[in-house]
Amino acid sequence: MDYLWETFKITFYLFLVIGFILAIYYVVKNKFNLTNSRKMEVIDTMRLANGETIYLIKVFDEIVMLGGSKEELNYLKSWPLAEINLEAEKSKKSSAKKNTFKDKFKNILAKNNNSNSSDQDE
């Protein structure tokens, strides 16, 4: 028996199977790319007690705040994108050391309270 020929055949089929698996992975990864979305972007997250989390998410033309735990995800509030200037936030972030979720949330609430107080004055 020629062991060299048998080893070559086994190695060839092994590379063939590995190549087939990599080809399937490449096709599935490119066809079903669920990690990147152009319409939805997680702006920031904040972990709370008991495994709960608050998320700020940019969806189409609004900012949505969601609260979630291990079992469920709840809608809390949303703001139109026109009310919130994310570009200014990004420029502040580059100049400051780190812009936290708490700061972003306070800015959003402050802008929302200012617009509500001006509506009540009229």
PDB file of N, CA, C and O in Angstrom, residues 45-55 66-74 76 101:
ATOM      1  N   THR A  45     -25.690  52.981  26.009  1.00  0.00           N
ATOM      2  CA  THR A  45     -26.414  52.125  26.945  1.00  0.00           C
ATOM      3  C   THR A  45     -25.985  52.470  28.360  1.00  0.00           C
ATOM      4  O   THR A  45     -24.890  52.971  28.585  1.00  0.00           O
ATOM      5  N   MET A  46     -26.877  52.192  29.302  1.00  0.00           N
ATOM      6  CA  MET A  46     -26.565  52.409  30.704  1.00  0.00           C
ATOM      7  C   MET A  46     -27.129  51.255  31.517  1.00  0.00           C
ATOM      8  O   MET A  46     -28.322  50.972  31.453  1.00  0.00           O
ATOM      9  N   ARG A  47     -26.253  50.569  32.240  1.00  0.00           N
ATOM     10  CA  ARG A  47     -26.667  49.439  33.070  1.00  0.00           C
ATOM     11  C   ARG A  47     -27.196  49.953  34.397  1.00  0.00           C
ATOM     12  O   ARG A  47     -26.596  50.819  35.022  1.00  0.00           O
ATOM     13  N   LEU A  48     -28.316  49.389  34.818  1.00  0.00           N
ATOM     14  CA  LEU A  48     -28.918  49.732  36.092  1.00  0.00           C
ATOM     15  C   LEU A  48     -28.843  48.521  37.016  1.00  0.00           C
ATOM     16  O   LEU A  48     -28.236  47.508  36.678  1.00  0.00           O
ATOM     17  N   ALA A  49     -29.468  48.620  38.159  1.00  0.00           N
ATOM     18  CA  ALA A  49     -29.467  47.516  39.115  1.00  0.00           C
ATOM     19  C   ALA A  49     -30.302  46.341  38.589  1.00  0.00           C
ATOM     20  O   ALA A  49     -31.150  46.494  37.715  1.00  0.00           O
ATOM     21  N   ASN A  50     -30.044  45.173  39.132  1.00  0.00           N
ATOM     22  CA  ASN A  50     -30.797  43.952  38.831  1.00  0.00           C
ATOM     23  C   ASN A  50     -30.763  43.568  37.357  1.00  0.00           C
ATOM     24  O   ASN A  50     -31.722  43.013  36.822  1.00  0.00           O
ATOM     25  N   GLY A  51     -29.709  43.892  36.665  1.00  0.00           N
ATOM     26  CA  GLY A  51     -29.572  43.484  35.273  1.00  0.00           C
ATOM     27  C   GLY A  51     -30.414  44.272  34.298  1.00  0.00           C
ATOM     28  O   GLY A  51     -30.598  43.863  33.158  1.00  0.00           O
ATOM     29  N   GLU A  52     -30.946  45.388  34.701  1.00  0.00           N
ATOM     30  CA  GLU A  52     -31.747  46.220  33.809  1.00  0.00           C
ATOM     31  C   GLU A  52     -30.844  47.204  33.083  1.00  0.00           C
ATOM     32  O   GLU A  52     -29.814  47.613  33.597  1.00  0.00           O
ATOM     33  N   THR A  53     -31.255  47.578  31.885  1.00  0.00           N
ATOM     34  CA  THR A  53     -30.455  48.458  31.050  1.00  0.00           C
ATOM     35  C   THR A  53     -31.352  49.463  30.349  1.00  0.00           C
ATOM     36  O   THR A  53     -32.484  49.141  29.988  1.00  0.00           O
ATOM     37  N   ILE A  54     -30.851  50.672  30.170  1.00  0.00           N
ATOM     38  CA  ILE A  54     -31.540  51.685  29.367  1.00  0.00           C
ATOM     39  C   ILE A  54     -30.725  51.888  28.096  1.00  0.00           C
ATOM     40  O   ILE A  54     -29.502  51.996  28.138  1.00  0.00           O
ATOM     41  N   TYR A  55     -31.410  51.910  26.954  1.00  0.00           N
ATOM     42  CA  TYR A  55     -30.764  52.059  25.654  1.00  0.00           C
ATOM     43  C   TYR A  55     -31.249  53.331  24.987  1.00  0.00           C
ATOM     44  O   TYR A  55     -32.444  53.624  25.000  1.00  0.00           O
ATOM     45  N   LEU A  66     -35.257  52.886  25.269  1.00  0.00           N
ATOM     46  CA  LEU A  66     -35.842  51.608  25.643  1.00  0.00           C
ATOM     47  C   LEU A  66     -35.266  51.171  26.974  1.00  0.00           C
ATOM     48  O   LEU A  66     -34.095  51.399  27.266  1.00  0.00           O
ATOM     49  N   GLY A  67     -36.080  50.528  27.772  1.00  0.00           N
ATOM     50  CA  GLY A  67     -35.631  49.944  29.020  1.00  0.00           C
ATOM     51  C   GLY A  67     -35.775  48.445  28.906  1.00  0.00           C
ATOM     52  O   GLY A  67     -36.806  47.943  28.449  1.00  0.00           O
ATOM     53  N   GLY A  68     -34.757  47.728  29.313  1.00  0.00           N
ATOM     54  CA  GLY A  68     -34.823  46.296  29.142  1.00  0.00           C
ATOM     55  C   GLY A  68     -34.224  45.530  30.291  1.00  0.00           C
ATOM     56  O   GLY A  68     -33.380  46.034  31.033  1.00  0.00           O
ATOM     57  N   SER A  69     -34.689  44.311  30.429  1.00  0.00           N
ATOM     58  CA  SER A  69     -34.125  43.361  31.374  1.00  0.00           C
ATOM     59  C   SER A  69     -33.830  42.083  30.603  1.00  0.00           C
ATOM     60  O   SER A  69     -33.912  42.056  29.376  1.00  0.00           O
ATOM     61  N   LYS A  70     -33.522  41.022  31.326  1.00  0.00           N
ATOM     62  CA  LYS A  70     -33.230  39.760  30.649  1.00  0.00           C
ATOM     63  C   LYS A  70     -34.466  39.179  29.978  1.00  0.00           C
ATOM     64  O   LYS A  70     -34.366  38.496  28.969  1.00  0.00           O
ATOM     65  N   GLU A  71     -35.639  39.472  30.515  1.00  0.00           N
ATOM     66  CA  GLU A  71     -36.868  38.875  30.005  1.00  0.00           C
ATOM     67  C   GLU A  71     -37.612  39.725  28.990  1.00  0.00           C
ATOM     68  O   GLU A  71     -38.304  39.204  28.129  1.00  0.00           O
ATOM     69  N   GLU A  72     -37.492  41.046  29.084  1.00  0.00           N
ATOM     70  CA  GLU A  72     -38.323  41.890  28.229  1.00  0.00           C
ATOM     71  C   GLU A  72     -37.619  43.197  27.867  1.00  0.00           C
ATOM     72  O   GLU A  72     -36.631  43.570  28.471  1.00  0.00           O
ATOM     73  N   LEU A  73     -38.194  43.884  26.891  1.00  0.00           N
ATOM     74  CA  LEU A  73     -37.716  45.177  26.427  1.00  0.00           C
ATOM     75  C   LEU A  73     -38.926  46.092  26.311  1.00  0.00           C
ATOM     76  O   LEU A  73     -39.928  45.723  25.681  1.00  0.00           O
ATOM     77  N   ASN A  74     -38.863  47.271  26.920  1.00  0.00           N
ATOM     78  CA  ASN A  74     -40.007  48.184  26.951  1.00  0.00           C
ATOM     79  C   ASN A  74     -39.655  49.521  26.330  1.00  0.00           C
ATOM     80  O   ASN A  74     -38.562  50.042  26.530  1.00  0.00           O
ATOM     81  N   LEU A  76     -39.824  53.394  26.308  1.00  0.00           N
ATOM     82  CA  LEU A  76     -39.964  54.402  27.358  1.00  0.00           C
ATOM     83  C   LEU A  76     -40.353  55.763  26.805  1.00  0.00           C
ATOM     84  O   LEU A  76     -41.304  56.376  27.264  1.00  0.00           O
ATOM     85  N   PHE A 101     -23.430  58.252  29.193  1.00  0.00           N
ATOM     86  CA  PHE A 101     -24.861  58.121  28.969  1.00  0.00           C
ATOM     87  C   PHE A 101     -25.619  59.123  29.842  1.00  0.00           C
ATOM     88  O   PHE A 101     -26.560  59.757  29.396  1.00  0.00           O
TER      89      PHE A 101
END
